[in-house]
Amino acid sequence: MVTDFSVSILAAGSTTLLLALCSIVLATAIGLAGAFAKLSESRTLRRTASVYTFVIRGIPDLVWMLLVFYSLPSLLNQMADAIAWDIHFEFPPIGAAIATLGLIFGAYMTETFRTALLNIPKGQVEAALAYGIPRTRIFLAIILPQLTRLALPGFTNNWLVLAKATALASLIGLHDVMFRAKGAAEATSMPFTFYLVAAGFYLSVTLCSMIGLSYVAKRSSAGQKELAR
Amino acid sequence: MNWNVIAENAPLYLAGTKLTLFLAFTSLAISFLLAVPLAFLRNNERPGLRYAVSAYTLLFRGTPLLVQLFLIYFGLAQFGLIRQSFIWPWLSSPLVCVLVAFVMNTTAYSTEIFAGALRSIPVGELEAARAYGLPKRKQATRILVPAMLTRSLPLYGNEMIMMLHATSLASTVTLLETTGVARRITLDNYIQFEPYVTAAGIYLSITFVIITAFQIVQRRFAGYLEPRSA
């Protein structure tokens, strides 16, 4: 029985990982946009980005999840009612969870990428502009490779926090590792055993990520270390 | 919109905010007292001690706080030995379980923050203390601890905010702190928007106060660490 339940808990690992991967992709996209907005010449963009990071980081993850899953559809439905539009909004838990985690970690990524961008010497971009290299190529060939290396420690940190934050999605009904663990705990009288299985899952995700990303860090700073020596 | 429901329930929100602040600051205060000595052990010469502390911080930083909370609140009831022991009356109370989980969790993070700061103190400061013949105890209390704490300020400020936000998990084990209050009002009144938005506003205001306070403290005590402008 313990084995059956454990297998079912770990099988839900695919849901947890899917949620984590989709969220990190969304967060990275938002983070890049946010970082460029924060460093842009336009005052409105800078202000918007600052308000975004402040509001996101000032409210707990769980509250954000409840806001996106319960409050947002309710607001949309009220608005639809007001204009007599016959439609009913309801988000699937996985969609709401990806949107929430993407938005939250997008704010953390914004800060990570902003610091990394600031550490790329300005002269490089100026030289490229002087040579008339198009902006997209400047980004892909000059900024991106250095950004990867400089932002990696912060990125790793954000990913580790995000992977654990996915557990909150069980509270809005997503059938992830934590949800199955709760189910198993309630069906048997062995809550400790099954929550421990869930803990083991998250710990192994953390450990694998740490090992994998430290390998990436070594690779992306390979040339760097030789120069420094 | 149903903002009058929120106005009617203002006393509930007030009590919830008080509980939120109580949970956050009690956990932080206890964990501070534990994390300072643990940070020294984390950098101890003896590998046994060092590894024991790193194993603890890895376990608590590598798993979600929600899992840790459920392991303590729901999990411990699995063992008859604990249920019959004298500590059971305490461990069956959600408040105690929440505090135990929060303290264990935030101590792990604070320990790593302090230990990292300890490693970044310039060797010269310690060498100077040794050259003046300060006894070991005084080296720690006069030189290392103050230098460690000022260097930890920015990261510790973040950890305080993380802890404040983590208290929202207490609502999952029936405690009526800010998020718990919001959840209860949504269930009692069948409204989904206003209660959570109010809770979000409360957290945002507290965060704002903490950030401002930290900036003042940092300018006052850690100003000398800032990069000098030419």
PDB file of C-alpha atoms in Angstrom, chain A residues 8-9 12-23 65-66 69-70 91-101 162-183 201-202, chain B residues 66 183:
ATOM      1  CA  SER A   8       1.149   7.693  -7.401  1.00  0.00           C
ATOM      2  CA  ILE A   9       2.714  10.655  -5.553  1.00  0.00           C
ATOM      3  CA  ALA A  12       2.482  13.469 -10.180  1.00  0.00           C
ATOM      4  CA  GLY A  13       6.065  14.736 -10.353  1.00  0.00           C
ATOM      5  CA  SER A  14       5.485  15.224 -14.087  1.00  0.00           C
ATOM      6  CA  THR A  15       2.740  17.764 -13.300  1.00  0.00           C
ATOM      7  CA  THR A  16       4.971  19.564 -10.799  1.00  0.00           C
ATOM      8  CA  LEU A  17       7.884  19.659 -13.254  1.00  0.00           C
ATOM      9  CA  LEU A  18       5.648  20.787 -16.128  1.00  0.00           C
ATOM     10  CA  LEU A  19       4.340  23.626 -13.950  1.00  0.00           C
ATOM     11  CA  ALA A  20       7.856  24.583 -12.880  1.00  0.00           C
ATOM     12  CA  LEU A  21       9.282  24.524 -16.423  1.00  0.00           C
ATOM     13  CA  CYS A  22       6.422  26.503 -18.012  1.00  0.00           C
ATOM     14  CA  SER A  23       6.625  29.052 -15.187  1.00  0.00           C
ATOM     15  CA  MET A  65      -2.245  32.465  -6.300  1.00  0.00           C
ATOM     16  CA  LEU A  66      -5.614  33.011  -4.617  1.00  0.00           C
ATOM     17  CA  PHE A  69      -7.392  31.792  -9.272  1.00  0.00           C
ATOM     18  CA  TYR A  70     -10.391  33.224  -7.376  1.00  0.00           C
ATOM     19  CA  PHE A  91      -9.319  29.306 -15.045  1.00  0.00           C
ATOM     20  CA  PRO A  92      -7.937  25.767 -14.907  1.00  0.00           C
ATOM     21  CA  PRO A  93      -5.601  25.378 -11.886  1.00  0.00           C
ATOM     22  CA  ILE A  94      -2.555  24.648 -14.074  1.00  0.00           C
ATOM     23  CA  GLY A  95      -3.102  27.816 -16.126  1.00  0.00           C
ATOM     24  CA  ALA A  96      -3.638  29.964 -13.055  1.00  0.00           C
ATOM     25  CA  ALA A  97      -0.561  28.456 -11.379  1.00  0.00           C
ATOM     26  CA  ILE A  98       1.697  29.021 -14.406  1.00  0.00           C
ATOM     27  CA  ALA A  99       0.463  32.614 -14.771  1.00  0.00           C
ATOM     28  CA  THR A 100       0.962  33.305 -11.048  1.00  0.00           C
ATOM     29  CA  LEU A 101       4.423  31.785 -10.722  1.00  0.00           C
ATOM     30  CA  LEU A 162      10.286  28.490  -7.880  1.00  0.00           C
ATOM     31  CA  ALA A 163      10.544  24.691  -7.863  1.00  0.00           C
ATOM     32  CA  LYS A 164       9.518  24.702  -4.203  1.00  0.00           C
ATOM     33  CA  ALA A 165       6.835  27.351  -4.676  1.00  0.00           C
ATOM     34  CA  THR A 166       4.992  25.017  -7.094  1.00  0.00           C
ATOM     35  CA  ALA A 167       3.765  23.142  -3.993  1.00  0.00           C
ATOM     36  CA  LEU A 168       1.344  26.040  -3.394  1.00  0.00           C
ATOM     37  CA  ALA A 169      -0.568  25.071  -6.548  1.00  0.00           C
ATOM     38  CA  SER A 170      -1.916  22.063  -4.632  1.00  0.00           C
ATOM     39  CA  LEU A 171      -3.945  24.573  -2.581  1.00  0.00           C
ATOM     40  CA  ILE A 172      -5.884  25.674  -5.676  1.00  0.00           C
ATOM     41  CA  GLY A 173      -6.546  22.067  -6.632  1.00  0.00           C
ATOM     42  CA  LEU A 174      -3.748  21.204  -9.051  1.00  0.00           C
ATOM     43  CA  HIS A 175      -3.054  17.461  -8.849  1.00  0.00           C
ATOM     44  CA  ASP A 176       0.665  17.797  -8.208  1.00  0.00           C
ATOM     45  CA  VAL A 177       3.030  15.951  -5.858  1.00  0.00           C
ATOM     46  CA  MET A 178       1.804  17.827  -2.804  1.00  0.00           C
ATOM     47  CA  PHE A 179      -1.876  17.248  -3.688  1.00  0.00           C
ATOM     48  CA  ARG A 180      -1.354  13.490  -4.079  1.00  0.00           C
ATOM     49  CA  ALA A 181       0.663  13.386  -0.857  1.00  0.00           C
ATOM     50  CA  LYS A 182      -2.224  15.045   0.967  1.00  0.00           C
ATOM     51  CA  GLY A 183      -4.631  12.564  -0.610  1.00  0.00           C
ATOM     52  CA  PHE A 201      10.831  14.502  -4.294  1.00  0.00           C
ATOM     53  CA  TYR A 202      11.398  18.240  -3.831  1.00  0.00           C
TER      54      TYR A 202
ATOM     55  CA  LEU B  66       4.366  23.843   3.066  1.00  0.00           C
ATOM     56  CA  ARG B 183     -10.362  33.057   3.096  1.00  0.00           C
TER      57      ARG B 183
END
